[in-house]
Amino acid sequence: MRSFLFLFSWFLAASFQAQRIYCDAINAQIQTLGAFPFGVASGDPTPSSFILVTQLNPFRVTGEATVRCEVSSNRSFLPLLKEFNFVPLAADGYAVKTEVQGLEENKTYYYRFIYGKDTSLLGKAKTTCLNCSSLKMAVVSCSNYEWGYFNAYRRIANMDDIDLVVHLGDYIYEHAPGGYGNKDLPRKHIPDHEIVSMEDYRSRYANYRLDPDLQALHAAHSFITIWDDHEIANDAYKEGAQNHQPEDGDWEERKKNAQKVYFEWLPLKENPSKSIQRKFEFGNLASMYMMDERLEARTQQGKGENDSLRAMLGKSQRDWFLHEMLSDKQKVWKIWANQVIFSEVNPPAAVVKASKSKLNTDMWDGYAVERNTLMDYWVQHEIKDIVIITGDAHVSMGMNLQHQGKKLGIEWVTPSITSANLNERISTFKAHVVENMFRKKRLNPQLKHVDLCNHGFMLVELNEKEAKNTWYYEKTILKPSTKKKKSKTLRWTKDK
Ligand SMILES: [Fe+2]
């Protein structure tokens, strides 16, 4: 009898646990809302398919809940093109995710989710082109909720002529409220501690996805995403992270939680190993490669020493990347959607003195042997017109990519959506002084644009002759605003 009662109470506890998806603070916000409080998202587009995702509100679940998804080429949903039914599971945070196939290339579709009497936000998703003559994508990274308002997200949501949004990571941040943010703003991280458990990560995504600007951006455009470190913990590498201490529990467990929840919330294609390594093709115009520079193979950041054991991609990803690039050699552009700055960036003496380091060892400067392996291969196999788009650094940079005297292409670094710039750590005057030091030709001859003070995003436009990038800057992130600052454009002509 005793063992029966024990089993019964264990069952009750386990089923309660299974139903509990979010922390109390998120529950308080969503318990009176409809079935889809976090909006909708589409992503990983191909010429014939895309992924759709949403989260069903656990407070609306009764019995075996069936969610319907509708897709149409018309805003009115007449005629209805495709219809799917799902039973989302508590074990997956009530995520609803599907791949819609059999679509036409380069076409905009409308989609929505329906549960009972509730209908989600209307979502727009676009397939990629099969015979592409041009490609226009917004490139974003580093969107910390506590540092400011997502005005840049709203601006992109209102652009109706872009093909897709590339998010290069730091979509969420793992810190406790006040741990890394602007304490003067009313935007606070939920839950009220650093995120470690599955419930924590789900609650943090919910926290971000209750933001109206982020919801609007997902509803308006299809995303292609990779994670960087903050989707897990600061300066993450395979075996640990700067911001993971023994009291945070088991690192492998934390990684698993972060990866599972990322796949529940972001519109990328499912795979059993939760890998973000993949490639997108845009006809003969371009291929775009995505890899994991954090959890797959990265060795711990060093102190400036460089040796052949230090890996950012690791052999398996590197071999795949180079093999794919070689097979795509005849394509006009080879786009690498990349987490941390690839090019050599030489800090001015004043920065070296203040930071006591000649290198940012979390970037590719700390993994120079593997970087040389990639560039040697590109030179040896005459792979050029490489367009590297990079996030992570909270700076804007435009750099020419050159190795052994050969022009390889460019690297364009996107500013943060909100995460702290240099002028939010030191004064704007001092930040501009540092900016001018970086600009010195003898220090950084590869650098064609640098901005250490502005938030915003990049708009990258490619055609058969030219790659063009415009850095868009927001007037403020301290309040909701549509005001912008002067933008900056760089162009790169295809090497003949
Ligand atoms: Fe960041």
Tab-separated table of C-alpha atoms and ligand atoms in Angstrom:
chain	number	residue	atom	x	y	z
A	1	MET	CA	0.000	0.000	0.000
A	2	ARG	CA	2.782	2.340	0.958
A	3	SER	CA	4.556	1.764	-2.338
A	4	PHE	CA	1.291	2.307	-4.241
A	5	LEU	CA	0.755	5.669	-2.498
A	6	PHE	CA	4.365	6.581	-3.180
A	7	LEU	CA	3.927	5.784	-6.889
A	8	PHE	CA	0.646	7.710	-7.020
A	9	SER	CA	2.182	10.847	-5.456
A	10	TRP	CA	5.183	10.527	-7.801
A	11	PHE	CA	2.781	10.343	-10.768
A	12	LEU	CA	0.904	13.454	-9.597
A	13	ALA	CA	4.157	15.355	-9.101
A	14	ALA	CA	5.469	14.243	-12.495
A	15	SER	CA	2.304	15.236	-14.360
A	16	PHE	CA	2.211	18.638	-12.622
A	17	GLN	CA	5.840	19.134	-13.605
A	18	ALA	CA	5.082	18.169	-17.207
A	19	GLN	CA	2.345	20.804	-17.423
A	20	ARG	CA	4.501	23.572	-15.967
A	21	ILE	CA	6.160	25.236	-18.939
A	22	TYR	CA	6.914	28.769	-17.705
A	23	CYS	CA	7.850	30.536	-14.477
A	24	ASP	CA	5.264	32.354	-12.347
A	25	ALA	CA	6.034	35.785	-13.827
A	26	ILE	CA	5.310	34.601	-17.396
A	27	ASN	CA	2.268	32.647	-16.209
A	28	ALA	CA	0.893	35.830	-14.618
A	29	GLN	CA	1.214	37.620	-17.966
A	30	ILE	CA	-0.328	34.947	-20.188
A	31	GLN	CA	-3.031	33.295	-18.084
A	32	THR	CA	-5.726	35.689	-19.327
A	33	LEU	CA	-4.413	35.879	-22.915
A	34	GLY	CA	-5.567	33.888	-25.938
A	35	ALA	CA	-4.187	30.672	-27.366
A	36	PHE	CA	-1.164	32.234	-29.130
A	37	PRO	CA	0.279	35.004	-26.925
A	38	PHE	CA	3.782	34.831	-28.456
A	39	GLY	CA	2.859	35.353	-32.106
A	40	VAL	CA	4.058	33.226	-35.018
A	41	ALA	CA	7.280	32.639	-36.935
A	42	SER	CA	8.448	31.258	-40.281
A	43	GLY	CA	11.929	30.272	-41.397
A	44	ASP	CA	14.467	28.096	-43.214
A	45	PRO	CA	12.887	28.916	-46.578
A	46	THR	CA	13.754	26.951	-49.734
A	47	PRO	CA	12.263	27.383	-53.229
A	48	SER	CA	9.475	24.940	-52.304
A	49	SER	CA	9.143	24.965	-48.492
A	50	PHE	CA	9.429	26.774	-45.175
A	51	ILE	CA	9.068	26.018	-41.480
A	52	LEU	CA	6.209	27.464	-39.398
A	53	VAL	CA	6.167	27.616	-35.622
A	54	THR	CA	4.118	28.914	-32.705
A	55	GLN	CA	3.532	28.123	-29.010
A	56	LEU	CA	0.145	27.200	-27.625
A	57	ASN	CA	-0.701	28.945	-24.348
A	58	PRO	CA	-0.643	26.195	-21.653
A	59	PHE	CA	-3.549	27.939	-19.882
A	60	ARG	CA	-5.784	27.296	-22.880
A	61	VAL	CA	-4.979	23.584	-23.163
A	62	THR	CA	-7.864	21.279	-22.355
A	63	GLY	CA	-7.505	17.547	-22.889
A	64	GLU	CA	-5.813	16.573	-26.132
A	65	ALA	CA	-5.570	19.980	-27.791
A	66	THR	CA	-5.607	20.041	-31.588
A	67	VAL	CA	-4.149	23.134	-33.278
A	68	ARG	CA	-4.898	23.828	-36.932
A	69	CYS	CA	-2.464	25.598	-39.243
A	70	GLU	CA	-3.699	27.188	-42.484
A	71	VAL	CA	-1.613	28.372	-45.448
A	72	SER	CA	-2.821	30.369	-48.429
A	73	SER	CA	-1.416	32.631	-51.122
A	74	ASN	CA	-4.165	35.061	-50.165
A	75	ARG	CA	-4.549	37.235	-47.111
A	76	SER	CA	-8.241	36.222	-47.001
A	77	PHE	CA	-7.236	32.508	-46.901
A	78	LEU	CA	-9.537	31.921	-49.871
A	79	PRO	CA	-8.808	29.534	-51.380
A	80	LEU	CA	-7.057	27.596	-48.634
A	81	LEU	CA	-3.901	26.008	-49.996
A	82	LYS	CA	-2.820	23.750	-47.141
A	83	GLU	CA	-4.175	22.742	-43.779
A	84	PHE	CA	-2.479	20.776	-40.981
A	85	ASN	CA	-3.599	19.539	-37.578
A	86	PHE	CA	-1.283	19.037	-34.582
A	87	VAL	CA	-1.470	17.879	-31.025
A	88	PRO	CA	1.308	19.881	-29.294
A	89	LEU	CA	2.964	18.222	-26.322
A	90	ALA	CA	3.787	19.562	-22.867
A	91	ALA	CA	7.176	17.825	-23.235
A	92	ASP	CA	7.925	20.226	-26.108
A	93	GLY	CA	6.598	23.299	-24.309
A	94	TYR	CA	3.418	23.091	-26.438
A	95	ALA	CA	5.451	24.168	-29.458
A	96	VAL	CA	3.694	23.689	-32.785
A	97	LYS	CA	6.165	23.275	-35.630
A	98	THR	CA	5.757	22.072	-39.186
A	99	GLU	CA	7.474	22.108	-42.547
A	100	VAL	CA	5.175	23.242	-45.367
A	101	GLN	CA	6.211	21.678	-48.678
A	102	GLY	CA	5.143	21.753	-52.324
A	103	LEU	CA	5.162	25.558	-52.625
A	104	GLU	CA	6.063	27.841	-55.544
A	105	GLU	CA	9.454	29.575	-55.670
A	106	ASN	CA	9.970	33.240	-54.771
A	107	LYS	CA	6.400	33.649	-53.564
A	108	THR	CA	4.787	35.177	-50.474
A	109	TYR	CA	2.292	33.073	-48.533
A	110	TYR	CA	0.044	33.833	-45.569
A	111	TYR	CA	-0.383	31.521	-42.590
A	112	ARG	CA	-2.169	31.378	-39.255
A	113	PHE	CA	-2.814	28.980	-36.396
A	114	ILE	CA	-6.297	28.280	-35.012
A	115	TYR	CA	-7.303	26.700	-31.706
A	116	GLY	CA	-10.945	26.687	-30.630
A	117	LYS	CA	-12.219	30.215	-31.179
A	118	ASP	CA	-8.734	31.751	-31.100
A	119	THR	CA	-6.736	32.673	-34.208
A	120	SER	CA	-3.062	33.663	-34.116
A	121	LEU	CA	-1.475	36.750	-35.638
A	122	LEU	CA	-1.425	36.647	-39.428
A	123	GLY	CA	2.022	35.536	-40.610
A	124	LYS	CA	3.752	36.128	-43.952
A	125	ALA	CA	6.368	33.688	-45.233
A	126	LYS	CA	8.349	33.749	-48.469
A	127	THR	CA	9.960	30.924	-50.401
A	128	THR	CA	13.388	31.583	-51.913
A	129	CYS	CA	14.071	31.997	-55.612
A	130	LEU	CA	15.136	29.205	-57.930
A	131	ASN	CA	16.536	31.367	-60.733
A	132	CYS	CA	17.684	34.353	-58.746
A	133	SER	CA	18.887	37.635	-60.180
A	134	SER	CA	18.900	39.440	-56.852
A	135	LEU	CA	18.640	38.865	-53.108
A	136	LYS	CA	17.842	41.362	-50.352
A	137	MET	CA	18.232	40.403	-46.715
A	138	ALA	CA	18.162	42.202	-43.386
A	139	VAL	CA	20.964	41.029	-41.090
A	140	VAL	CA	20.634	41.345	-37.302
A	141	SER	CA	22.233	40.213	-34.042
A	142	CYS	CA	22.577	40.972	-30.331
A	143	SER	CA	19.075	41.919	-29.205
A	144	ASN	CA	19.259	42.307	-25.435
A	145	TYR	CA	15.814	43.042	-23.981
A	146	GLU	CA	17.111	45.050	-21.017
A	147	TRP	CA	19.394	47.335	-23.064
A	148	GLY	CA	16.558	48.941	-25.009
A	149	TYR	CA	13.582	48.894	-27.351
A	150	PHE	CA	13.653	46.787	-30.491
A	151	ASN	CA	13.058	49.791	-32.813
A	152	ALA	CA	15.294	48.263	-35.480
A	153	TYR	CA	13.134	45.115	-35.511
A	154	ARG	CA	10.044	47.290	-36.095
A	155	ARG	CA	11.786	49.125	-38.957
A	156	ILE	CA	12.598	45.818	-40.704
A	157	ALA	CA	9.068	44.523	-40.069
A	158	ASN	CA	7.764	47.538	-41.995
A	159	MET	CA	10.027	46.898	-45.024
A	160	ASP	CA	7.961	44.949	-47.505
A	161	ASP	CA	10.590	44.391	-50.202
A	162	ILE	CA	13.103	42.160	-48.394
A	163	ASP	CA	13.423	38.437	-49.039
A	164	LEU	CA	14.386	37.292	-45.551
A	165	VAL	CA	15.933	38.144	-42.193
A	166	VAL	CA	19.207	36.539	-41.087
A	167	HIS	CA	19.652	36.474	-37.288
A	168	LEU	CA	23.296	35.821	-36.407
A	169	GLY	CA	22.676	35.047	-32.747
A	170	ASP	CA	22.343	36.556	-29.279
A	171	TYR	CA	18.596	36.505	-29.906
A	172	ILE	CA	18.175	36.256	-26.121
A	173	TYR	CA	20.612	36.868	-23.248
A	174	GLU	CA	21.004	34.547	-20.290
A	175	HIS	CA	21.620	37.038	-17.477
A	176	ALA	CA	19.556	37.729	-14.369
A	177	PRO	CA	17.662	41.044	-14.346
A	178	GLY	CA	20.190	43.879	-13.989
A	179	GLY	CA	23.094	41.539	-14.747
A	180	TYR	CA	23.744	43.097	-18.155
A	181	GLY	CA	21.371	45.852	-19.167
A	182	ASN	CA	20.251	49.439	-18.765
A	183	LYS	CA	18.943	49.635	-15.196
A	184	ASP	CA	17.057	52.871	-15.956
A	185	LEU	CA	14.635	51.194	-18.363
A	186	PRO	CA	11.445	49.381	-17.322
A	187	ARG	CA	12.382	46.338	-19.454
A	188	LYS	CA	13.362	43.500	-17.115
A	189	HIS	CA	14.460	39.968	-17.782
A	190	ILE	CA	12.140	37.122	-16.774
A	191	PRO	CA	12.712	34.831	-14.907
A	192	ASP	CA	14.382	36.744	-12.061
A	193	HIS	CA	17.633	34.781	-12.215
A	194	GLU	CA	20.217	33.568	-14.732
A	195	ILE	CA	18.632	30.932	-16.979
A	196	VAL	CA	19.811	27.348	-16.590
A	197	SER	CA	16.845	24.910	-16.571
A	198	MET	CA	14.434	24.053	-19.373
A	199	GLU	CA	11.717	26.136	-17.671
A	200	ASP	CA	14.163	29.051	-17.382
A	201	TYR	CA	15.074	29.040	-21.084
A	202	ARG	CA	11.404	28.695	-22.123
A	203	SER	CA	10.453	31.584	-19.839
A	204	ARG	CA	13.219	33.797	-21.275
A	205	TYR	CA	12.106	33.144	-24.880
A	206	ALA	CA	8.525	33.894	-23.761
A	207	ASN	CA	9.812	37.123	-22.142
A	208	TYR	CA	11.380	38.239	-25.438
A	209	ARG	CA	8.527	37.039	-27.636
A	210	LEU	CA	5.968	39.076	-25.726
A	211	ASP	CA	7.783	42.095	-27.209
A	212	PRO	CA	5.488	43.604	-29.903
A	213	ASP	CA	8.348	44.632	-32.226
A	214	LEU	CA	9.871	41.150	-32.262
A	215	GLN	CA	6.410	39.628	-32.818
A	216	ALA	CA	5.835	42.037	-35.740
A	217	LEU	CA	9.188	41.131	-37.315
A	218	HIS	CA	8.540	37.384	-37.149
A	219	ALA	CA	5.029	37.826	-38.549
A	220	ALA	CA	6.331	39.925	-41.460
A	221	HIS	CA	9.351	37.937	-42.687
A	222	SER	CA	10.925	34.490	-42.815
A	223	PHE	CA	14.071	34.060	-40.695
A	224	ILE	CA	17.271	32.086	-41.120
A	225	THR	CA	18.962	31.812	-37.732
A	226	ILE	CA	22.049	30.588	-35.927
A	227	TRP	CA	22.767	30.813	-32.221
A	228	ASP	CA	25.820	32.541	-30.753
A	229	ASP	CA	26.868	32.290	-27.110
A	230	HIS	CA	24.090	34.074	-25.203
A	231	GLU	CA	21.428	31.592	-26.288
A	232	ILE	CA	23.377	29.323	-23.923
A	233	ALA	CA	25.841	31.341	-21.740
A	234	ASN	CA	28.464	34.061	-22.340
A	235	ASP	CA	31.593	33.018	-24.268
A	236	ALA	CA	30.366	29.442	-24.633
A	237	TYR	CA	32.619	26.732	-26.021
A	238	LYS	CA	32.115	22.980	-26.267
A	239	GLU	CA	33.196	22.142	-22.728
A	240	GLY	CA	31.972	25.205	-20.841
A	241	ALA	CA	31.431	28.962	-20.847
A	242	GLN	CA	32.814	32.042	-19.130
A	243	ASN	CA	29.358	32.474	-17.583
A	244	HIS	CA	28.892	28.892	-16.397
A	245	GLN	CA	30.010	28.136	-12.856
A	246	PRO	CA	29.799	24.874	-10.876
A	247	GLU	CA	26.788	26.236	-8.961
A	248	ASP	CA	24.926	26.504	-12.309
A	249	GLY	CA	24.880	22.696	-12.423
A	250	ASP	CA	25.967	20.343	-15.179
A	251	TRP	CA	27.166	22.058	-18.385
A	252	GLU	CA	25.999	19.247	-20.665
A	253	GLU	CA	22.522	19.442	-19.123
A	254	ARG	CA	22.409	23.222	-19.564
A	255	LYS	CA	23.505	22.950	-23.209
A	256	LYS	CA	20.805	20.356	-23.877
A	257	ASN	CA	18.134	22.574	-22.308
A	258	ALA	CA	19.264	25.613	-24.314
A	259	GLN	CA	19.442	23.690	-27.605
A	260	LYS	CA	16.047	21.997	-27.168
A	261	VAL	CA	14.285	25.253	-26.302
A	262	TYR	CA	16.013	27.090	-29.185
A	263	PHE	CA	14.547	24.529	-31.588
A	264	GLU	CA	11.124	24.827	-29.930
A	265	TRP	CA	11.008	28.595	-30.492
A	266	LEU	CA	13.044	29.396	-33.602
A	267	PRO	CA	11.720	28.554	-37.064
A	268	LEU	CA	14.543	26.271	-38.152
A	269	LYS	CA	14.246	22.754	-39.450
A	270	GLU	CA	14.291	20.000	-36.833
A	271	ASN	CA	17.036	17.392	-36.750
A	272	PRO	CA	17.798	14.774	-34.088
A	273	SER	CA	21.207	16.182	-33.114
A	274	LYS	CA	19.894	19.786	-32.855
A	275	SER	CA	22.591	20.945	-35.261
A	276	ILE	CA	22.445	24.423	-36.813
A	277	GLN	CA	24.900	23.500	-39.583
A	278	ARG	CA	23.162	23.883	-42.945
A	279	LYS	CA	23.262	25.515	-46.368
A	280	PHE	CA	20.785	27.624	-48.350
A	281	GLU	CA	20.933	28.028	-52.108
A	282	PHE	CA	19.735	31.005	-54.114
A	283	GLY	CA	20.038	29.603	-57.638
A	284	ASN	CA	23.360	30.454	-59.284
A	285	LEU	CA	23.459	33.784	-57.501
A	286	ALA	CA	24.582	32.556	-54.071
A	287	SER	CA	24.911	29.858	-51.469
A	288	MET	CA	24.775	30.651	-47.773
A	289	TYR	CA	26.550	28.494	-45.175
A	290	MET	CA	25.638	28.329	-41.495
A	291	MET	CA	27.752	26.608	-38.855
A	292	ASP	CA	28.060	26.302	-35.080
A	293	GLU	CA	31.003	28.256	-33.635
A	294	ARG	CA	30.116	27.484	-30.015
A	295	LEU	CA	28.902	24.036	-29.016
A	296	GLU	CA	30.012	21.733	-31.821
A	297	ALA	CA	33.794	21.860	-31.595
A	298	ARG	CA	35.069	25.171	-30.207
A	299	THR	CA	37.978	24.776	-27.808
A	300	GLN	CA	38.275	27.117	-24.835
A	301	GLN	CA	39.389	30.670	-25.569
A	302	GLY	CA	43.120	31.098	-24.965
A	303	LYS	CA	45.097	34.073	-23.739
A	304	GLY	CA	46.467	35.063	-27.112
A	305	GLU	CA	48.570	32.019	-27.878
A	306	ASN	CA	47.713	30.309	-31.130
A	307	ASP	CA	48.285	26.678	-31.899
A	308	SER	CA	46.891	24.020	-34.177
A	309	LEU	CA	44.832	22.446	-31.373
A	310	ARG	CA	42.653	25.549	-31.096
A	311	ALA	CA	39.402	25.046	-33.050
A	312	MET	CA	36.407	27.229	-33.788
A	313	LEU	CA	34.639	25.012	-36.355
A	314	GLY	CA	36.465	21.725	-35.899
A	315	LYS	CA	37.462	19.318	-38.659
A	316	SER	CA	34.032	17.951	-39.517
A	317	GLN	CA	32.359	21.356	-40.048
A	318	ARG	CA	35.486	22.789	-41.710
A	319	ASP	CA	35.716	19.937	-44.209
A	320	TRP	CA	31.998	20.252	-45.002
A	321	PHE	CA	32.284	24.041	-45.409
A	322	LEU	CA	35.289	23.912	-47.738
A	323	HIS	CA	33.837	21.062	-49.769
A	324	GLU	CA	30.550	22.942	-50.246
A	325	MET	CA	32.370	26.157	-51.144
A	326	LEU	CA	34.443	24.368	-53.748
A	327	SER	CA	31.352	22.824	-55.327
A	328	ASP	CA	29.754	26.321	-55.339
A	329	LYS	CA	32.831	28.001	-56.845
A	330	GLN	CA	30.950	29.087	-59.973
A	331	LYS	CA	28.171	30.750	-58.012
A	332	VAL	CA	28.393	34.537	-57.989
A	333	TRP	CA	28.511	34.901	-54.171
A	334	LYS	CA	29.523	32.590	-51.342
A	335	ILE	CA	27.810	33.966	-48.203
A	336	TRP	CA	29.019	32.841	-44.798
A	337	ALA	CA	26.525	33.653	-42.025
A	338	ASN	CA	29.022	33.774	-39.204
A	339	GLN	CA	28.953	34.384	-35.442
A	340	VAL	CA	32.228	36.085	-34.417
A	341	ILE	CA	34.520	38.455	-36.375
A	342	PHE	CA	36.667	36.491	-38.841
A	343	SER	CA	39.034	39.227	-40.049
A	344	GLU	CA	42.094	40.391	-38.210
A	345	VAL	CA	41.198	43.457	-36.138
A	346	ASN	CA	44.133	45.268	-34.552
A	347	PRO	CA	43.198	47.274	-31.463
A	348	PRO	CA	44.868	50.663	-30.883
A	349	ALA	CA	47.567	50.829	-28.192
A	350	ALA	CA	45.188	52.592	-25.773
A	351	VAL	CA	42.693	49.697	-26.030
A	352	VAL	CA	45.453	47.123	-25.528
A	353	LYS	CA	46.572	49.000	-22.413
A	354	ALA	CA	43.034	49.280	-20.993
A	355	SER	CA	42.047	45.678	-21.742
A	356	LYS	CA	45.522	44.207	-21.084
A	357	SER	CA	45.146	42.144	-24.267
A	358	LYS	CA	46.335	42.464	-27.858
A	359	LEU	CA	43.569	40.207	-29.126
A	360	ASN	CA	39.906	39.544	-28.616
A	361	THR	CA	40.453	35.836	-27.999
A	362	ASP	CA	36.740	34.967	-28.348
A	363	MET	CA	36.871	36.054	-32.010
A	364	TRP	CA	38.744	34.407	-34.885
A	365	ASP	CA	41.848	36.426	-33.876
A	366	GLY	CA	42.089	33.873	-31.058
A	367	TYR	CA	41.844	30.971	-33.516
A	368	ALA	CA	44.268	32.196	-36.184
A	369	VAL	CA	45.668	28.784	-37.186
A	370	GLU	CA	42.247	27.488	-38.216
A	371	ARG	CA	41.515	30.834	-39.893
A	372	ASN	CA	44.669	30.444	-41.986
A	373	THR	CA	43.614	26.906	-42.948
A	374	LEU	CA	40.383	28.319	-44.408
A	375	MET	CA	42.053	31.220	-46.201
A	376	ASP	CA	44.898	29.070	-47.572
A	377	TYR	CA	42.260	26.766	-49.073
A	378	TRP	CA	40.341	29.674	-50.633
A	379	VAL	CA	43.519	31.045	-52.220
A	380	GLN	CA	44.699	27.601	-53.369
A	381	HIS	CA	41.341	26.805	-54.990
A	382	GLU	CA	40.704	30.346	-56.243
A	383	ILE	CA	37.461	30.677	-54.291
A	384	LYS	CA	36.572	34.377	-54.246
A	385	ASP	CA	33.643	36.770	-53.913
A	386	ILE	CA	33.096	35.555	-50.381
A	387	VAL	CA	30.637	37.658	-48.374
A	388	ILE	CA	30.994	37.098	-44.630
A	389	ILE	CA	28.181	38.541	-42.527
A	390	THR	CA	29.003	38.643	-38.825
A	391	GLY	CA	27.323	39.515	-35.521
A	392	ASP	CA	28.365	39.246	-31.860
A	393	ALA	CA	30.628	42.286	-31.535
A	394	HIS	CA	28.173	45.206	-31.037
A	395	VAL	CA	30.035	47.218	-33.674
A	396	SER	CA	29.636	48.034	-37.358
A	397	MET	CA	32.633	47.122	-39.464
A	398	GLY	CA	33.234	46.739	-43.172
A	399	MET	CA	36.449	44.940	-44.090
A	400	ASN	CA	38.175	43.753	-47.241
A	401	LEU	CA	39.194	40.128	-47.016
A	402	GLN	CA	42.639	39.468	-48.440
A	403	HIS	CA	45.175	36.649	-48.037
A	404	GLN	CA	48.590	36.087	-49.618
A	405	GLY	CA	47.973	39.199	-51.735
A	406	LYS	CA	44.735	37.775	-53.197
A	407	LYS	CA	41.370	39.519	-52.868
A	408	LEU	CA	38.872	37.046	-51.404
A	409	GLY	CA	35.848	39.249	-50.737
A	410	ILE	CA	34.495	41.190	-47.783
A	411	GLU	CA	33.344	40.868	-44.210
A	412	TRP	CA	30.465	43.032	-42.993
A	413	VAL	CA	29.754	43.167	-39.262
A	414	THR	CA	26.247	44.109	-38.136
A	415	PRO	CA	25.694	46.442	-35.154
A	416	SER	CA	23.679	45.262	-32.180
A	417	ILE	CA	19.927	45.741	-32.137
A	418	THR	CA	20.260	46.960	-28.522
A	419	SER	CA	23.195	45.310	-26.688
A	420	ALA	CA	25.733	47.732	-25.235
A	421	ASN	CA	28.019	49.655	-27.569
A	422	LEU	CA	31.333	51.132	-26.500
A	423	ASN	CA	29.703	54.535	-25.825
A	424	GLU	CA	27.384	52.865	-23.322
A	425	ARG	CA	30.407	51.713	-21.349
A	426	ILE	CA	32.595	54.826	-21.742
A	427	SER	CA	31.543	58.315	-22.913
A	428	THR	CA	30.492	58.913	-26.535
A	429	PHE	CA	33.374	61.383	-26.896
A	430	LYS	CA	35.920	58.745	-25.808
A	431	ALA	CA	34.252	56.087	-27.986
A	432	HIS	CA	34.656	58.340	-31.053
A	433	VAL	CA	38.330	58.849	-30.170
A	434	VAL	CA	38.800	55.060	-30.058
A	435	GLU	CA	36.849	54.699	-33.318
A	436	ASN	CA	39.280	57.094	-35.034
A	437	MET	CA	42.229	55.113	-33.655
A	438	PHE	CA	40.853	51.885	-35.187
A	439	ARG	CA	40.497	53.736	-38.501
A	440	LYS	CA	44.250	54.416	-38.820
A	441	LYS	CA	45.346	52.876	-42.125
A	442	ARG	CA	48.654	51.554	-40.837
A	443	LEU	CA	46.853	49.735	-38.007
A	444	ASN	CA	43.846	48.321	-39.898
A	445	PRO	CA	44.295	48.788	-43.661
A	446	GLN	CA	41.476	46.282	-44.305
A	447	LEU	CA	38.903	48.427	-42.447
A	448	LYS	CA	36.599	50.447	-44.732
A	449	HIS	CA	33.904	51.357	-42.213
A	450	VAL	CA	33.810	51.361	-38.428
A	451	ASP	CA	31.134	52.592	-36.023
A	452	LEU	CA	31.335	51.791	-32.328
A	453	CYS	CA	28.370	53.888	-31.153
A	454	ASN	CA	25.212	53.091	-33.130
A	455	HIS	CA	22.532	50.394	-32.944
A	456	GLY	CA	20.700	49.044	-35.957
A	457	PHE	CA	21.061	46.423	-38.668
A	458	MET	CA	22.471	45.732	-42.134
A	459	LEU	CA	20.569	45.508	-45.397
A	460	VAL	CA	22.587	43.316	-47.752
A	461	GLU	CA	21.643	43.389	-51.439
A	462	LEU	CA	23.242	41.080	-53.974
A	463	ASN	CA	22.930	40.913	-57.737
A	464	GLU	CA	25.044	39.313	-60.446
A	465	LYS	CA	27.535	42.185	-60.499
A	466	GLU	CA	27.594	43.761	-57.090
A	467	ALA	CA	27.214	43.195	-53.367
A	468	LYS	CA	25.947	46.222	-51.476
A	469	ASN	CA	25.490	46.757	-47.763
A	470	THR	CA	23.687	49.574	-45.997
A	471	TRP	CA	24.082	49.978	-42.240
A	472	TYR	CA	20.828	51.438	-40.873
A	473	TYR	CA	21.057	53.236	-37.537
A	474	GLU	CA	18.369	54.036	-34.966
A	475	LYS	CA	18.114	57.487	-33.390
A	476	THR	CA	17.406	55.952	-29.961
A	477	ILE	CA	16.767	52.642	-28.217
A	478	LEU	CA	15.763	54.328	-24.937
A	479	LYS	CA	12.112	54.625	-25.977
A	480	PRO	CA	9.930	53.289	-28.792
A	481	SER	CA	10.801	55.438	-31.815
A	482	THR	CA	10.752	55.368	-35.618
A	483	LYS	CA	13.443	58.050	-35.992
A	484	LYS	CA	16.616	56.999	-37.761
A	485	LYS	CA	20.123	58.376	-38.217
A	486	LYS	CA	22.214	58.729	-41.360
A	487	SER	CA	23.037	55.346	-42.864
A	488	LYS	CA	26.288	54.159	-44.444
A	489	THR	CA	26.675	52.118	-47.646
A	490	LEU	CA	29.604	50.050	-48.976
A	491	ARG	CA	29.732	48.216	-52.293
A	492	TRP	CA	31.835	45.339	-53.604
A	493	THR	CA	32.050	44.550	-57.301
A	494	LYS	CA	32.289	40.932	-58.302
A	495	ASP	CA	35.825	39.899	-59.226
A	496	LYS	CA	35.833	38.961	-62.915
B	1	FE	FE	26.003	39.992	-28.316
